[in-house]
Amino acid sequence: MTLLMTLIFIVGFVALAITEAKLIIWGLAALAYAALALALGGALSLNAVAVLAFIPGIVFILLSVPMIRRLVLTNHIYKAVKSILPRVSRTEQEALDAGTVGWDAELFSGRPQWGKLLDIEKPHLTEEEQAFLDGPTEEACKMIDDWDTRHNRADMPEEVWQYLKDNGFLGMLISKEHGGLGFTAQAQSMIVSKIAGRSIAAGITVMVPNSLGPGELLEKYGTKEQQDKYLERLAKGKEVPCFALTAPHAGSDAAGMRDVGVVCEGMHEGKKVLGVKLNWEKRYITLGPVATLLGLAFNLYDPENRLGKGTNVGITLALIPTDHEGVNIGRRHYPARSAFMNGPNSGKDVFIPLDWIIGGTEYCGQGWRMLMECLSTGRAISLPAIGTVSIKQALRVTSAYARIRRQFGISIGMMEGVAEPVARLVKDSYMYEGARATTAAMVDEGQKPSVISALLKYRTTDAMRERINDAMDVHGGRAVCDGPSNYLFAGYQAVPVAITVEGANILTRTLITFAQGALRAHPFLYKEISAAQNENVAEGQKAFDKAFAGHTGFMLRNILASFLHSLTFGRFASSPRNGPTKIYYQRLHRYAQNFALVGDWVVAFLGGDLKRKQRISGRMADILSDLYLMSTTLKRWEDDGAIADDLPIVQAIAEDRFAAIEHSFDQVFNNFPNPVLRTLMRFLVFPLGRRAKGSSDRENYRLAKAMLRHSEQRDRLTRDIFVSFDPSDRTGILEDTLQKVEEAAEIEKRFIRALKKGEIARRLDRDAIDDAVDKGILNDNEAGILRAADEATDKVIQVDDFASKELGAHGDNQSNVAAQ
């Protein structure tokens, strides 16, 4: 009987915890359990069980009454939290309020509702957008000579600039109503991707006006007069915009800028008007050196409270023509020797009228919120596009080169050591394209994914760095020697730019992603903090009580669900599919549940110290991002039509992501400051130890080998990049040669066998081919095919060389450009 009661207790406890039952249900269940113990009656042990169950049952029922619960419990917790909680600054609050949560909230919940992921619209373009991608974008790519751009000019040719302006590339996000293209986020992402795959400098030039810039700010917040005056001119390229945010003393901490504006009277167009006197110093401003219209962020002060918003109004945004008196456009920066326009600007005692403030006086002091909302969407489109296309482009050229280049009598791609980095390129091309496309689709549905855009920015640009390094390793000296035929070095040079801009990756990973995600996406934490900071104490106590009650149930469920899913390796977790990907959905659910548990405890225990424990915060960000990347990988497989050939890629990605997640959890536990919680978390997450091993050598070799030829799968993994088959093009020669090498493959085998048997002498290959024809080993047609492949291969493996005076003249030329 005791065993039966124990079993009933365990089952009941688990059921109530997993369903996050309300306190009254817990109380009634405890009383029912006590009544059952008495009914089974007689034994002293059962009577004791009845008493032990009766007491908490009464307590739970009493605590289920909000007034009683607040009086005896949560009001005291509320006071304690309120006293120790650091005050959230205005800028921090605006950053938290900006953007929306979506799939990230599902991951933080520990119970992902798969429909919310799979129901995101499959990425697609309209007919107009597809025509633009296939037409003007393709033509722009053909016009770009990246070597000439970055080496000879340090700028794009005037004809390329004009083509981009005339065809609306700088106004893709501006609505048709205002003369722009009005393209979706998906289209903008793909257009930027395609151009950036051809030239990083050109990609950044197109990216910036369509990311964080005056166009988007005017579209969303501008007055009608501002929109009518500027939007069509921006859309047609008659105005070139830039946005000045970063300052010497305010980089990643942009809210700490020292740039100041003071409300006062001044002269404008011959009249005395109320306006703002500005002093600022900015740097790293992309398009700044060529901009005609300057967006400016500054702290606005109003000593006489003329605007009725107090004396310290806050961060405000203005739009200033660059030829306005007092505006100083400085000399160019030369970031990583990349040719996109970037430079400083400043102003001293520059007076502007109030109607130059974006949105008018109504939006004075709301600049940080405006920036954060725009950045959350712009960052989801721009840098993930550049990072992703760089990986796909690296895969395209590296897979071709690995098949063409021969050493030790075989294609180097057939060597396991070379296949390893090629396999990483395969997996990341698939994974990050899925994440890029899904995130852009979220934006098109109206989401402003601030947390997701942050994690995707740092993950795609970090992956860009790693995979370009892989491509460089495979190419060896062919990639190291820069020149007109080098298709990797420009991307290699530009990697630090992508890593640094729009928030340095170190800080995005360690300070922003998890900390902001925990506050925004956690189901209860933000509600508790908001309640604790409510100026109305009575309202704050009620809101805190409600959130705290929910949080308690959430934490209890996390403990049990995490342990059970970990114990069963996710076999009973949810999955929307029953096919070959079912186990990956289930394991993903298991790790999301683990993340919900550990994330909750990390925030609860570390509190404000989370800003100081940045390595733990960074590892939690890595777990969240791996969960997201695996989610979008599974969605991509669904969106692509569940192609069987791609399933091994999905499986290899899953094994790698799950191994990475387990490693990150392990590092969190190893470094968690509380030894009791550290041990308990490890037990709940790894009750049977770590099991994920990552993808195997055999699996990775197969993935790499499949890329060493023209195929639908290779095209699919490198889709929407610029591909040329023109032998005079620096990448087209690879595609052309790969075709010739594939055509000659069987002929080459016979030729090599003859060499090994000594039937023909080993001389220069073209002479040996003549010998093979003379001896009847090859016919004339076969010899022609083999010669064509050999000659094309010779061109592919050649590297550029220069006379010393050529490089010296270049150096002098660059010095002159920088000084202008």
Coordinates of N, CA, C and O in Angstrom, one line a residue, residues 17 47 91 158 168 176 216 252 321 343 350 360 367 533 669 686 727 762 806:
A17 N 3.2 19.5 -12.0 CA 4.4 20.3 -12.4 C 4.5 20.5 -13.9 O 4.7 21.7 -14.3
N47 N -1.7 7.2 8.0 CA -2.3 8.4 8.7 C -1.3 9.5 8.7 O -1.7 10.7 8.6
T91 N 17.6 54.7 -21.8 CA 18.0 54.1 -23.0 C 17.9 52.5 -23.0 O 17.6 51.9 -24.0
E158 N 32.5 55.4 -61.6 CA 31.3 56.3 -61.7 C 30.2 55.6 -62.4 O 29.0 55.8 -62.0
G168 N 17.6 52.3 -58.6 CA 16.9 52.2 -57.4 C 17.5 51.4 -56.3 O 16.8 51.1 -55.3
K176 N 6.8 52.4 -52.9 CA 6.5 52.9 -54.3 C 5.8 54.2 -54.2 O 6.0 55.1 -55.1
E216 N 14.8 54.8 -44.1 CA 13.9 54.0 -43.3 C 13.4 54.9 -42.2 O 12.2 54.8 -41.8
S252 N 30.3 50.8 -29.2 CA 29.2 49.9 -28.9 C 28.2 50.5 -27.9 O 27.0 50.2 -27.9
P321 N 21.5 68.6 -44.6 CA 22.3 68.6 -45.8 C 23.8 68.7 -45.5 O 24.2 69.6 -44.7
G343 N 34.0 57.3 -43.5 CA 34.8 58.4 -42.9 C 34.2 59.1 -41.8 O 33.0 58.9 -41.4
V350 N 26.7 74.3 -35.2 CA 25.8 74.2 -36.4 C 24.4 74.5 -35.9 O 23.9 73.7 -35.1
G360 N 9.8 65.7 -36.5 CA 9.4 67.0 -35.8 C 9.6 66.9 -34.3 O 10.2 66.0 -33.7
G367 N 14.9 59.3 -30.1 CA 15.8 58.8 -31.1 C 16.3 57.4 -30.8 O 16.5 56.6 -31.7
Q533 N 9.5 48.0 -10.9 CA 9.9 49.4 -11.2 C 8.7 50.3 -11.4 O 8.8 51.4 -11.7
F669 N 28.3 25.1 -16.6 CA 28.3 24.4 -15.3 C 29.7 24.5 -14.7 O 29.9 24.7 -13.5
F686 N 22.4 16.6 -17.7 CA 23.1 15.4 -18.1 C 23.1 14.3 -17.1 O 24.1 13.9 -16.5
P727 N 35.0 32.2 -69.4 CA 36.4 31.9 -69.0 C 37.3 33.1 -68.8 O 38.3 33.0 -68.2
R762 N 56.8 10.0 -69.1 CA 56.3 11.2 -68.3 C 57.0 12.4 -68.7 O 58.2 12.6 -68.3
E806 N 54.8 48.6 -60.4 CA 53.4 48.6 -60.4 C 52.8 48.7 -59.0 O 51.9 49.5 -58.8

